[in-house]
Coordinates of N, CA and C in Angstrom, one line a residue:
V1254 N 1.8 -1.7 2.2 CA 0.4 -1.5 2.0 C 0.2 -0.8 0.6
I1255 N -0.5 -1.5 -0.3 CA -0.6 -0.9 -1.7 C -2.0 -0.6 -2.0
D1256 N -2.2 0.5 -2.5 CA -3.5 1.0 -3.1 C -3.8 0.3 -4.3
V1257 N -5.0 -0.3 -4.5 CA -5.3 -1.0 -5.7 C -6.7 -0.4 -6.2
S1258 N -7.0 0.8 -5.8 CA -8.2 1.4 -6.3 C -8.1 1.8 -7.8
R1259 N -9.2 2.1 -8.4 CA -9.2 2.3 -9.9 C -8.2 3.4 -10.4
S1260 N -8.0 4.4 -9.6 CA -7.1 5.4 -10.0 C -5.7 4.9 -10.2
M1261 N -5.4 3.8 -9.6 CA -4.1 3.2 -9.9 C -3.8 2.7 -11.3
Q1262 N -4.9 2.8 -12.1 CA -4.7 2.5 -13.5 C -4.3 3.7 -14.4
A1263 N -4.2 4.8 -13.8 CA -3.7 6.0 -14.5 C -2.4 5.8 -15.1
R1264 N -2.1 6.3 -16.2 CA -0.9 6.0 -17.0 C 0.1 7.3 -16.9
D1265 N -0.1 8.2 -16.0 CA 0.9 9.3 -15.9 C 2.2 8.8 -15.3
V1266 N 2.2 7.6 -14.8 CA 3.5 6.9 -14.4 C 3.5 5.6 -15.2
K1267 N 4.5 5.4 -15.9 CA 4.6 4.2 -16.8 C 5.0 2.9 -16.1
P1268 N 4.4 1.8 -16.6 CA 3.3 1.6 -17.6 C 2.0 2.2 -17.1
N1269 N 1.7 2.1 -15.8 CA 0.6 2.7 -15.1 C 1.1 2.7 -13.6
R1270 N 0.3 3.4 -12.8 CA 0.7 3.5 -11.4 C 0.9 2.2 -10.7
I1271 N 0.0 1.3 -10.9 CA 0.0 0.0 -10.2 C 1.1 -0.8 -10.7
G1272 N 1.5 -0.7 -12.0 CA 2.6 -1.4 -12.6 C 3.9 -0.9 -12.0
A1273 N 4.0 0.5 -11.8 CA 5.2 1.1 -11.2 C 5.3 0.7 -9.8
A1274 N 4.2 0.5 -9.1 CA 4.2 0.1 -7.7 C 4.7 -1.4 -7.6
Q1275 N 4.3 -2.2 -8.5 CA 4.8 -3.6 -8.5 C 6.4 -3.6 -8.7
A1276 N 6.8 -2.9 -9.7 CA 8.2 -2.9 -9.9 C 9.0 -2.3 -8.7
A1277 N 8.5 -1.3 -8.0 CA 9.1 -0.7 -6.9 C 9.2 -1.7 -5.8
V1278 N 8.1 -2.5 -5.5 CA 8.2 -3.5 -4.5 C 9.2 -4.6 -4.7
R1279 N 9.3 -5.0 -6.0 CA 10.3 -6.0 -6.3 C 11.7 -5.4 -6.0
T1280 N 11.9 -4.1 -6.3 CA 13.2 -3.5 -5.9 C 13.4 -3.5 -4.4
F1281 N 12.3 -3.2 -3.7 CA 12.4 -3.3 -2.2 C 12.8 -4.7 -1.7
L1282 N 12.1 -5.7 -2.3 CA 12.4 -7.1 -1.9 C 13.8 -7.5 -2.2
D1283 N 14.4 -6.9 -3.2 CA 15.9 -7.2 -3.6 C 16.8 -6.6 -2.6
R1284 N 16.4 -5.6 -1.8 CA 17.3 -4.9 -0.9 C 17.2 -5.3 0.5
V1285 N 16.1 -6.0 0.9 CA 16.0 -6.2 2.3 C 16.6 -7.6 2.7
P1286 N 17.0 -7.7 4.0 CA 17.6 -9.0 4.5 C 16.6 -10.1 4.3
K1287 N 17.2 -11.3 4.0 CA 16.3 -12.5 3.7 C 15.6 -12.9 5.1
R1288 N 16.1 -12.6 6.2 CA 15.4 -13.0 7.5 C 14.3 -12.0 7.8
L1289 N 14.1 -11.0 7.1 CA 13.1 -10.0 7.4 C 11.7 -10.6 7.0
R1290 N 10.8 -10.5 7.9 CA 9.4 -11.0 7.6 C 8.6 -9.8 6.9
I1291 N 8.1 -10.1 5.8 CA 7.3 -9.1 5.0 C 5.9 -9.6 4.8
G1292 N 4.9 -8.8 5.0 CA 3.5 -9.1 4.7 C 3.1 -8.2 3.6
L1293 N 2.1 -8.7 2.9 CA 1.6 -7.9 1.7 C 0.0 -7.7 1.9
I1294 N -0.3 -6.4 1.9 CA -1.8 -6.1 2.1 C -2.2 -5.2 1.0
A1295 N -3.4 -5.3 0.5 CA -4.0 -4.5 -0.6 C -5.2 -3.8 -0.1
F1296 N -5.5 -2.5 -0.6 CA -6.7 -1.9 -0.2 C -7.3 -1.1 -1.3
A1297 N -8.6 -1.0 -1.3 CA -9.3 0.0 -2.1 C -10.4 0.5 -1.2
G1298 N -11.6 0.0 -1.3 CA -12.7 0.3 -0.4 C -12.5 -0.3 1.0
E1299 N -11.7 -1.3 1.0 CA -11.4 -2.0 2.3 C -10.1 -2.8 2.2
P1300 N -9.4 -3.1 3.2 CA -8.1 -3.7 3.2 C -8.3 -5.2 3.2
A1301 N -7.3 -6.0 2.6 CA -7.3 -7.4 2.6 C -5.8 -7.9 2.7
V1302 N -5.6 -8.9 3.5 CA -4.2 -9.4 3.7 C -4.0 -10.4 2.5
A1303 N -3.0 -10.2 1.7 CA -2.7 -11.1 0.5 C -1.7 -12.1 1.0
T1304 N -0.7 -11.6 1.8 CA 0.4 -12.5 2.3 C 0.7 -12.1 3.8
P1305 N 0.4 -13.1 4.8 CA 0.8 -12.7 6.1 C 2.4 -12.5 6.2
P1306 N 2.8 -11.9 7.2 CA 4.3 -11.7 7.4 C 5.1 -13.0 7.3
T1307 N 6.1 -13.0 6.4 CA 6.8 -14.3 6.2 C 8.2 -14.0 5.7
T1308 N 9.1 -14.9 6.0 CA 10.5 -14.8 5.5 C 10.6 -15.3 4.1
D1309 N 9.5 -16.0 3.6 CA 9.6 -16.6 2.2 C 9.1 -15.4 1.3
H1310 N 10.1 -14.6 0.8 CA 9.9 -13.5 0.0 C 9.2 -13.9 -1.4
R1311 N 9.5 -15.2 -1.8 CA 8.9 -15.7 -3.0 C 7.4 -15.6 -3.0
L1312 N 6.8 -15.9 -1.9 CA 5.3 -15.9 -1.7 C 4.9 -14.4 -2.0
V1313 N 5.6 -13.4 -1.4 CA 5.3 -12.1 -1.6 C 5.3 -11.7 -3.0
R1314 N 6.3 -12.1 -3.7 CA 6.5 -11.8 -5.1 C 5.4 -12.4 -5.9
E1315 N 5.0 -13.6 -5.6 CA 3.9 -14.3 -6.3 C 2.6 -13.6 -6.1
A1316 N 2.3 -13.1 -4.9 CA 1.1 -12.4 -4.6 C 1.1 -11.0 -5.4
L1317 N 2.3 -10.4 -5.3 CA 2.4 -9.1 -6.0 C 2.1 -9.2 -7.5
A1318 N 2.5 -10.3 -8.2 CA 2.2 -10.5 -9.6 C 0.8 -10.6 -9.9
T1319 N -0.1 -10.8 -9.0 CA -1.5 -11.0 -9.3 C -2.3 -9.7 -8.9
I1320 N -1.7 -8.6 -8.6 CA -2.4 -7.4 -8.2 C -3.2 -6.8 -9.4
Q1321 N -4.4 -6.5 -9.2 CA -5.1 -5.8 -10.2 C -6.3 -5.0 -9.5
W1322 N -6.9 -4.2 -10.3 CA -8.1 -3.5 -9.8 C -9.4 -4.3 -9.9
F1323 N -10.2 -4.2 -8.9 CA -11.5 -4.9 -8.9 C -12.6 -3.9 -8.7
P1324 N -13.6 -3.9 -9.6 CA -14.8 -3.0 -9.4 C -15.4 -3.1 -8.1
S1325 N -15.5 -4.4 -7.5 CA -16.1 -4.5 -6.2 C -15.4 -4.0 -5.0
F1326 N -14.2 -3.5 -5.3 CA -13.4 -2.9 -4.3 C -13.2 -1.4 -4.5
G1327 N -14.3 -0.8 -5.0 CA -14.2 0.7 -5.2 C -13.9 1.5 -4.0
G1328 N -13.3 2.7 -4.3 CA -13.1 3.6 -3.2 C -11.7 3.5 -2.7
T1329 N -11.3 4.4 -1.8 CA -10.0 4.4 -1.2 C -10.2 4.6 0.4
A1330 N -9.8 3.6 1.1 CA -10.0 3.6 2.6 C -8.6 3.5 3.2
I1331 N -8.0 4.7 3.3 CA -6.6 4.9 3.7 C -6.5 4.5 5.3
G1332 N -7.5 5.1 6.0 CA -7.5 5.0 7.5 C -7.6 3.5 7.9
D1333 N -8.6 2.8 7.2 CA -8.8 1.4 7.6 C -7.6 0.5 7.2
A1334 N -7.0 0.8 6.0 CA -5.8 0.1 5.6 C -4.6 0.2 6.6
L1335 N -4.5 1.4 7.1 CA -3.4 1.6 8.1 C -3.7 0.8 9.4
A1336 N -5.0 0.9 9.8 CA -5.3 0.1 11.0 C -5.2 -1.4 10.8
E1337 N -5.4 -1.9 9.6 CA -5.2 -3.3 9.4 C -3.8 -3.7 9.4
A1338 N -2.9 -2.8 8.8 CA -1.4 -3.0 8.8 C -0.9 -3.0 10.2
V1339 N -1.4 -2.2 11.1 CA -1.0 -2.2 12.5 C -1.4 -3.5 13.1
R1340 N -2.6 -3.9 12.9 CA -3.1 -5.2 13.5 C -2.2 -6.3 13.1
V1341 N -2.0 -6.5 11.8 CA -1.2 -7.6 11.3 C 0.3 -7.5 11.8
G1342 N 0.8 -6.3 11.9 CA 2.2 -6.2 12.4 C 2.3 -6.6 13.8
Q1343 N 1.3 -6.1 14.6 CA 1.3 -6.4 16.0 C 1.2 -7.9 16.2
Q1344 N 0.2 -8.5 15.5 CA 0.0 -9.9 15.7 C 1.2 -10.7 15.3
A1345 N 2.0 -10.3 14.3 CA 3.2 -11.0 13.9 C 4.2 -11.0 15.0
V1346 N 4.4 -9.9 15.7 CA 5.6 -9.9 16.7 C 5.1 -10.0 18.1
L1347 N 3.8 -9.8 18.4 CA 3.4 -9.8 19.8 C 2.4 -10.9 20.1
G1348 N 1.9 -11.5 19.1 CA 0.8 -12.6 19.3 C -0.5 -12.0 19.1
D1349 N -1.5 -12.8 19.2 CA -2.9 -12.4 18.9 C -3.4 -11.4 20.0
D1350 N -4.2 -10.5 19.5 CA -4.8 -9.5 20.5 C -6.2 -9.3 20.1
G1351 N -7.1 -9.8 20.9 CA -8.5 -9.8 20.6 C -9.0 -8.4 20.4
N1352 N -8.4 -7.4 21.0 CA -8.9 -6.0 20.9 C -8.6 -5.4 19.5
L1353 N -7.9 -6.2 18.7 CA -7.5 -5.6 17.4 C -8.3 -6.4 16.2
A1354 N -9.4 -6.9 16.6 CA -10.1 -7.8 15.6 C -10.7 -6.9 14.5
S1355 N -10.9 -5.7 14.6 CA -11.5 -4.9 13.5 C -11.0 -3.5 13.6
V1356 N -11.2 -2.7 12.6 CA -10.7 -1.3 12.6 C -11.6 -0.5 13.5
T1357 N -12.8 -1.0 14.0 CA -13.6 -0.2 14.8 C -13.2 -0.4 16.3
A1358 N -12.3 -1.3 16.6 CA -11.9 -1.6 17.9 C -11.0 -0.4 18.5
A1359 N -10.9 -0.3 19.8 CA -10.1 0.7 20.4 C -8.7 0.8 19.8
A1360 N -8.0 1.9 19.9 CA -6.7 2.0 19.3 C -5.7 1.1 20.2
P1361 N -4.7 0.5 19.5 CA -3.8 -0.3 20.2 C -2.9 0.4 21.2
T1362 N -2.6 -0.3 22.3 CA -1.7 0.3 23.3 C -0.4 -0.4 23.4
T1363 N -0.5 -1.7 23.0 CA 0.8 -2.5 23.1 C 1.8 -2.0 22.1
S1364 N 3.0 -1.8 22.5 CA 4.0 -1.2 21.6 C 4.7 -2.3 20.8
A1365 N 5.0 -2.0 19.5 CA 5.8 -2.8 18.7 C 7.0 -2.1 18.2
R1366 N 7.3 -1.0 19.0 CA 8.4 -0.1 18.5 C 9.7 -0.9 18.3
G1367 N 10.3 -0.5 17.1 CA 11.6 -1.2 16.7 C 11.4 -2.5 16.1
L1368 N 10.1 -3.0 16.0 CA 9.9 -4.4 15.5 C 9.1 -4.4 14.2
V1369 N 8.4 -3.3 14.0 CA 7.5 -3.3 12.8 C 7.5 -1.9 12.2
S1370 N 7.5 -1.9 10.9 CA 7.3 -0.7 10.1 C 6.3 -0.9 9.0
I1371 N 5.6 0.1 8.5 CA 4.7 0.0 7.5 C 5.1 0.8 6.3
L1372 N 5.2 0.2 5.1 CA 5.5 0.9 3.9 C 4.1 1.1 3.2
F1373 N 3.7 2.4 2.9 CA 2.4 2.6 2.5 C 2.4 3.4 1.1
L1374 N 1.9 2.8 0.1 CA 2.0 3.3 -1.3 C 0.5 3.6 -1.8
S1375 N 0.2 4.8 -2.0 CA -1.1 5.2 -2.5 C -1.0 6.4 -3.4
D1376 N -2.1 6.7 -4.1 CA -2.1 7.8 -5.0 C -3.3 8.8 -4.8
G1377 N -4.3 8.4 -4.0 CA -5.5 9.2 -3.9 C -5.9 9.6 -2.6
A1378 N -6.9 10.5 -2.6 CA -7.5 11.0 -1.3 C -8.5 9.9 -0.9
Q1379 N -8.8 9.9 0.5 CA -9.7 8.9 1.0 C -11.2 9.3 0.5
T1380 N -11.9 8.2 0.1 CA -13.2 8.3 -0.3 C -14.2 7.3 0.4
R1381 N -13.6 6.4 1.1 CA -14.4 5.4 1.9 C -13.7 5.0 3.1
G1382 N -14.5 4.2 4.0 CA -13.8 3.7 5.2 C -14.4 4.2 6.4
V1383 N -14.1 3.5 7.5 CA -14.5 3.8 8.9 C -13.7 4.9 9.5
L1384 N -12.4 4.6 9.4 CA -11.4 5.6 10.0 C -10.9 6.6 9.0
E1385 N -10.7 7.8 9.5 CA -10.0 8.8 8.7 C -8.5 8.5 8.6
P1386 N -7.8 9.0 7.6 CA -6.4 8.8 7.4 C -5.6 9.0 8.7
L1387 N -5.8 10.2 9.4 CA -5.0 10.5 10.6 C -5.5 9.6 11.8
Q1388 N -6.6 9.1 11.7 CA -7.1 8.2 12.8 C -6.3 6.9 12.7
G1389 N -6.2 6.4 11.4 CA -5.3 5.3 11.2 C -3.9 5.5 11.6
A1390 N -3.4 6.7 11.2 CA -2.0 7.0 11.6 C -1.8 7.0 13.1
E1391 N -2.9 7.5 13.9 CA -2.8 7.5 15.3 C -2.7 6.0 15.9
R1392 N -3.3 5.1 15.2 CA -3.2 3.7 15.6 C -1.7 3.3 15.5
A1393 N -1.1 3.6 14.4 CA 0.3 3.3 14.2 C 1.2 4.0 15.2
R1394 N 1.0 5.3 15.4 CA 1.7 6.1 16.4 C 1.7 5.5 17.8
A1395 N 0.4 5.1 18.2 CA 0.2 4.5 19.6 C 0.9 3.2 19.7
A1396 N 1.1 2.5 18.6 CA 1.8 1.2 18.6 C 3.3 1.3 18.4
G1397 N 3.8 2.5 18.2 CA 5.2 2.7 18.0 C 5.6 2.2 16.6
I1398 N 4.8 2.3 15.7 CA 5.1 1.8 14.3 C 5.2 3.0 13.3
P1399 N 6.3 3.2 12.8 CA 6.5 4.3 11.8 C 5.9 3.9 10.5
V1400 N 5.3 4.9 9.7 CA 4.7 4.6 8.4 C 5.5 5.4 7.4
Y1401 N 6.1 4.7 6.4 CA 6.8 5.4 5.4 C 5.9 5.4 4.2
T1402 N 5.5 6.6 3.7 CA 4.5 6.8 2.7 C 5.1 7.2 1.3
V1403 N 4.5 6.7 0.3 CA 4.9 7.1 -1.1 C 3.6 7.6 -1.8
A1404 N 3.7 8.8 -2.2 CA 2.6 9.4 -3.0 C 2.9 9.2 -4.5
L1405 N 2.1 8.3 -5.1 CA 2.4 7.9 -6.5 C 1.5 8.7 -7.5
G1406 N 2.1 9.2 -8.5 CA 1.4 9.9 -9.6 C 1.7 11.4 -9.7
T1407 N 1.1 12.0 -10.7 CA 1.3 13.4 -10.9 C 0.0 14.2 -10.8
A1408 N 0.0 15.5 -10.7 CA -1.2 16.3 -10.7 C -2.0 16.2 -12.0
R1409 N -1.2 15.9 -13.1 CA -2.0 15.7 -14.4 C -2.6 14.4 -14.6
G1410 N -2.5 13.5 -13.7 CA -3.1 12.1 -13.9 C -4.6 12.1 -14.2
T1411 N -5.0 11.4 -15.1 CA -6.4 11.2 -15.4 C -6.8 9.8 -15.7
L1412 N -8.1 9.5 -15.7 CA -8.7 8.2 -16.1 C -9.7 8.4 -17.0
R1413 N -9.9 7.5 -17.9 CA -11.0 7.6 -18.9 C -12.1 6.7 -18.5
F1414 N -13.3 7.2 -18.6 CA -14.6 6.5 -18.2 C -15.4 6.5 -19.5
G1415 N -16.2 5.4 -19.6 CA -17.1 5.3 -20.8 C -16.4 4.7 -21.9
F1416 N -17.0 4.9 -23.1 CA -16.4 4.3 -24.4 C -16.3 5.3 -25.5
G1417 N -15.5 5.0 -26.5 CA -15.3 5.9 -27.6 C -14.0 6.6 -27.5
G1418 N -13.7 7.6 -28.5 CA -12.5 8.3 -28.5 C -12.7 9.8 -28.1
G1419 N -11.7 10.5 -28.0 CA -11.8 11.9 -27.6 C -12.0 12.1 -26.1
T1420 N -12.1 13.3 -25.7 CA -12.3 13.6 -24.3 C -13.7 13.5 -23.8
Q1421 N -14.7 13.7 -24.8 CA -16.0 13.6 -24.4 C -16.9 13.3 -25.6
Q1422 N -17.1 12.0 -25.9 CA -17.9 11.6 -27.1 C -19.0 10.7 -26.7
R1423 N -20.1 10.7 -27.4 CA -21.2 9.9 -27.0 C -20.9 8.5 -27.3
D1424 N -21.2 7.5 -26.3 CA -20.9 6.1 -26.5 C -22.1 5.4 -27.0
P1425 N -22.0 4.1 -27.5 CA -23.1 3.3 -28.0 C -24.3 3.2 -27.1
F1426 N -24.1 3.4 -25.8 CA -25.2 3.2 -24.9 C -25.8 4.5 -24.4
G1427 N -25.5 5.5 -25.1 CA -26.1 6.9 -24.7 C -25.4 7.7 -23.7
G1428 N -24.2 7.1 -23.2 CA -23.4 7.9 -22.2 C -22.3 8.6 -22.9
Y1429 N -21.4 9.1 -22.2 CA -20.2 9.9 -22.7 C -18.9 9.3 -22.2
R1430 N -17.9 9.4 -23.0 CA -16.6 9.0 -22.6 C -16.0 10.3 -22.1
R1431 N -15.3 10.2 -20.9 CA -14.8 11.5 -20.3 C -13.5 11.2 -19.6
R1432 N -12.7 12.2 -19.4 CA -11.5 12.1 -18.6 C -11.7 12.7 -17.2
V1433 N -11.3 12.0 -16.2 CA -11.5 12.4 -14.8 C -10.2 12.6 -14.2
P1434 N -9.9 13.7 -13.6 CA -8.6 14.0 -12.9 C -8.4 13.1 -11.7
V1435 N -7.3 12.4 -11.6 CA -7.0 11.6 -10.4 C -5.6 12.0 -9.8
P1436 N -5.5 13.2 -9.3 CA -4.2 13.6 -8.7 C -4.0 12.9 -7.4
P1437 N -2.7 12.7 -7.0 CA -2.4 12.1 -5.7 C -2.7 13.0 -4.6
D1438 N -2.6 12.6 -3.4 CA -2.8 13.4 -2.3 C -1.6 13.5 -1.3
P1439 N -0.5 14.2 -1.7 CA 0.7 14.1 -1.0 C 0.5 14.7 0.4
A1440 N -0.4 15.7 0.6 CA -0.5 16.4 1.9 C -0.9 15.3 3.0
T1441 N -1.9 14.6 2.6 CA -2.4 13.5 3.6 C -1.3 12.5 3.9
L1442 N -0.6 12.0 2.8 CA 0.4 10.9 3.0 C 1.6 11.6 3.8
R1443 N 1.9 12.8 3.6 CA 3.0 13.4 4.4 C 2.6 13.6 5.8
A1444 N 1.4 13.9 6.1 CA 0.9 14.0 7.5 C 1.0 12.7 8.2
I1445 N 0.6 11.7 7.5 CA 0.7 10.3 8.1 C 2.1 9.9 8.5
A1446 N 3.1 10.2 7.6 CA 4.4 10.0 7.9 C 4.9 10.8 9.1
D1447 N 4.6 12.1 9.1 CA 5.0 13.0 10.2 C 4.5 12.5 11.5
R1448 N 3.1 12.1 11.5 CA 2.5 11.7 12.7 C 3.1 10.5 13.4
T1449 N 3.6 9.6 12.5 CA 4.1 8.3 13.0 C 5.7 8.2 13.1
G1450 N 6.3 9.3 12.7 CA 7.8 9.2 12.7 C 8.4 8.5 11.6
G1451 N 7.6 8.4 10.5 CA 8.2 7.7 9.3 C 8.8 8.7 8.3
E1452 N 8.6 8.5 7.0 CA 9.2 9.4 6.0 C 8.3 9.4 4.8
F1453 N 8.3 10.6 4.2 CA 7.4 10.8 3.0 C 8.2 10.9 1.8
F1454 N 7.7 10.2 0.6 CA 8.3 10.3 -0.7 C 7.3 10.7 -1.7
A1455 N 7.6 11.7 -2.6 CA 6.7 12.1 -3.7 C 7.3 11.4 -4.9
A1456 N 6.6 10.4 -5.5 CA 7.1 9.7 -6.6 C 6.3 10.0 -7.8
R1457 N 6.8 10.8 -8.7 CA 6.1 11.2 -9.9 C 6.4 10.4 -11.1
S1458 N 7.3 9.4 -11.0 CA 7.7 8.6 -12.1 C 8.1 7.2 -11.5
A1459 N 8.1 6.2 -12.5 CA 8.4 4.9 -12.1 C 9.8 4.8 -11.4
E1460 N 10.7 5.6 -12.0 CA 12.1 5.6 -11.5 C 12.1 6.2 -10.1
A1461 N 11.3 7.2 -9.8 CA 11.2 7.8 -8.5 C 10.7 6.8 -7.5
V1462 N 9.6 6.0 -7.9 CA 9.0 5.1 -7.0 C 10.0 4.0 -6.7
E1463 N 10.8 3.5 -7.6 CA 11.8 2.5 -7.4 C 12.9 3.0 -6.5
S1464 N 13.3 4.3 -6.7 CA 14.3 4.9 -5.9 C 13.9 5.0 -4.4
A1465 N 12.7 5.3 -4.2 CA 12.2 5.5 -2.9 C 12.2 4.1 -2.2
Y1466 N 11.7 3.1 -2.8 CA 11.7 1.8 -2.2 C 13.1 1.2 -2.1
A1467 N 14.0 1.5 -3.0 CA 15.3 1.0 -2.9 C 15.9 1.6 -1.6
K1468 N 15.7 2.9 -1.4 CA 16.2 3.6 -0.2 C 15.7 3.0 1.0
L1469 N 14.4 2.7 1.1 CA 13.8 2.1 2.2 C 14.3 0.7 2.5
G1470 N 14.5 0.0 1.4 CA 15.0 -1.4 1.5 C 16.5 -1.4 2.1
S1471 N 17.3 -0.5 1.6 CA 18.6 -0.4 2.0 C 18.8 -0.1 3.5
K1472 N 17.7 0.5 4.2 CA 17.8 0.9 5.6 C 17.6 -0.4 6.4
L1473 N 17.1 -1.4 5.8 CA 16.8 -2.6 6.6 C 18.1 -3.4 6.8
G1474 N 19.1 -3.0 7.5 CA 20.3 -3.6 7.6 C 20.5 -4.2 9.1
R1475 N 21.8 -4.4 9.4 CA 22.0 -4.9 10.8 C 22.8 -4.0 11.6
K1476 N 22.5 -3.9 12.9 CA 23.2 -3.1 13.8 C 23.9 -3.9 14.9
R1477 N 25.1 -3.6 15.3 CA 25.8 -4.3 16.3 C 25.4 -3.9 17.7
G1478 N 25.0 -4.9 18.5 CA 24.8 -4.6 19.9 C 25.5 -5.8 20.7
R1479 N 24.8 -6.4 21.6 CA 25.4 -7.5 22.3 C 25.3 -8.7 21.3
T1480 N 24.3 -8.6 20.5 CA 24.2 -9.7 19.4 C 23.9 -9.0 18.2
E1481 N 24.1 -9.5 17.0 CA 23.8 -8.9 15.8 C 22.4 -9.3 15.3
I1482 N 21.5 -8.3 15.3 CA 20.1 -8.6 14.9 C 19.7 -7.6 13.8
T1483 N 18.6 -8.1 13.1 CA 18.0 -7.1 12.2 C 16.9 -6.4 12.8
Y1484 N 16.9 -5.1 12.9 CA 15.9 -4.3 13.5 C 15.9 -2.9 13.1
G1485 N 15.2 -2.1 13.9 CA 15.1 -0.7 13.5 C 13.9 -0.6 12.5
F1486 N 14.3 -0.4 11.3 CA 13.2 -0.3 10.2 C 12.9 -1.7 10.0
L1487 N 13.3 -2.6 10.9 CA 13.1 -4.0 10.9 C 11.6 -4.3 10.7
A1488 N 10.9 -3.3 11.1 CA 9.5 -3.5 11.0 C 9.1 -3.9 9.7
G1489 N 9.9 -3.8 8.7 CA 9.4 -4.3 7.5 C 8.8 -5.6 7.8
A1490 N 9.0 -6.1 9.0 CA 8.3 -7.3 9.4 C 6.9 -6.9 9.1
A1491 N 6.7 -5.7 9.0 CA 5.4 -5.3 8.5 C 5.5 -4.8 7.1
G1492 N 6.6 -4.3 6.7 CA 6.6 -3.9 5.3 C 5.3 -4.2 4.7
L1493 N 4.2 -4.0 5.4 CA 2.9 -4.4 5.0 C 2.5 -3.8 3.7
L1494 N 2.8 -4.5 2.6 CA 2.6 -4.0 1.3 C 1.3 -4.6 0.9
L1495 N 0.2 -3.9 1.1 CA -1.1 -4.3 0.9 C -1.4 -4.5 -0.5
A1496 N -1.6 -5.8 -0.9 CA -1.9 -6.0 -2.3 C -3.2 -6.8 -2.5
A1497 N -4.0 -6.4 -3.5 CA -5.2 -7.1 -3.7 C -4.9 -8.5 -4.4
G1498 N -3.6 -8.6 -4.6 CA -3.0 -9.8 -5.1 C -3.8 -11.1 -5.1
L1499 N -3.7 -11.8 -4.0 CA -4.3 -13.1 -4.0 C -5.8 -13.2 -4.1
L1500 N -6.4 -12.0 -4.1 CA -7.8 -11.9 -4.3 C -8.2 -12.2 -5.7
S1501 N -7.3 -12.1 -6.6 CA -7.7 -12.3 -8.0 C -8.3 -13.7 -8.3
A1502 N -7.7 -14.7 -7.7 CA -8.3 -16.0 -7.9 C -9.7 -16.3 -7.4
R1503 N -10.0 -15.4 -6.3 CA -11.3 -15.5 -5.8 C -12.4 -14.8 -6.6
W1504 N -12.0 -13.6 -7.1 CA -13.0 -12.8 -7.7 C -13.0 -12.8 -9.2
A1505 N -11.8 -13.2 -9.8 CA -11.8 -13.1 -11.3 C -12.9 -13.8 -11.9
P1506 N -13.4 -14.9 -11.4 CA -14.5 -15.7 -12.1 C -15.8 -14.8 -12.1
R1507 N -15.9 -13.9 -11.2 CA -17.1 -13.1 -11.1 C -17.1 -11.9 -12.1
L1508 N -15.9 -11.6 -12.6 CA -15.9 -10.4 -13.5 C -16.4 -10.8 -14.9
P1509 N -17.0 -9.9 -15.6 CA -17.5 -10.2 -17.0 C -16.4 -10.4 -18.0

């Protein structure tokens, strides 16, 4: 699940936060078993499924390459994104469940424990959405799905708004260009991981992001039992990396 809100354009992580996220997910894809089903989800003001869970990792890479920020997708809806990831993951391994048609439905009770995991990469605090972050986390906990969170960015991260140079100069339209702080929200992301039995990573550089994803990807191995199966963090069947990806083709024509 990948945050594609505007704050992901901050350049405190090179080349910017969303670029570092893309590189990290490619590293993750390099490390996971080919038989693992991976889905890709993107969220800002609301979540959208870019790639349903599939063993064709090429499709995930193609969707990942199209990720970008869309003004129409303003805001950060962490709780809703988690709920959508849970729905997609459960649907992939347990079949359709009419009770999970929307984030406003009752929390799931059918367990997907050991079959699905969620990788959640974000940089900001929640600003929109129906569910609060920990309400979304509770959906995952109830379904037995661990959430592995990555807090991307530094406390010094900023975004520029308006036009012109300097930290605050008058633009041609009578407004001002200004820098707005966009620090990550590690406390919330850590709480989500703790609530669901996942793991939290603070990634303050592109290298740290890739390292976190490489570590997660290397966990997706095989364990011997009566038969050899890929499971455990197998949930990467959910590795629901939410990307606004495929939405670009739909909305790009609307942008100026």
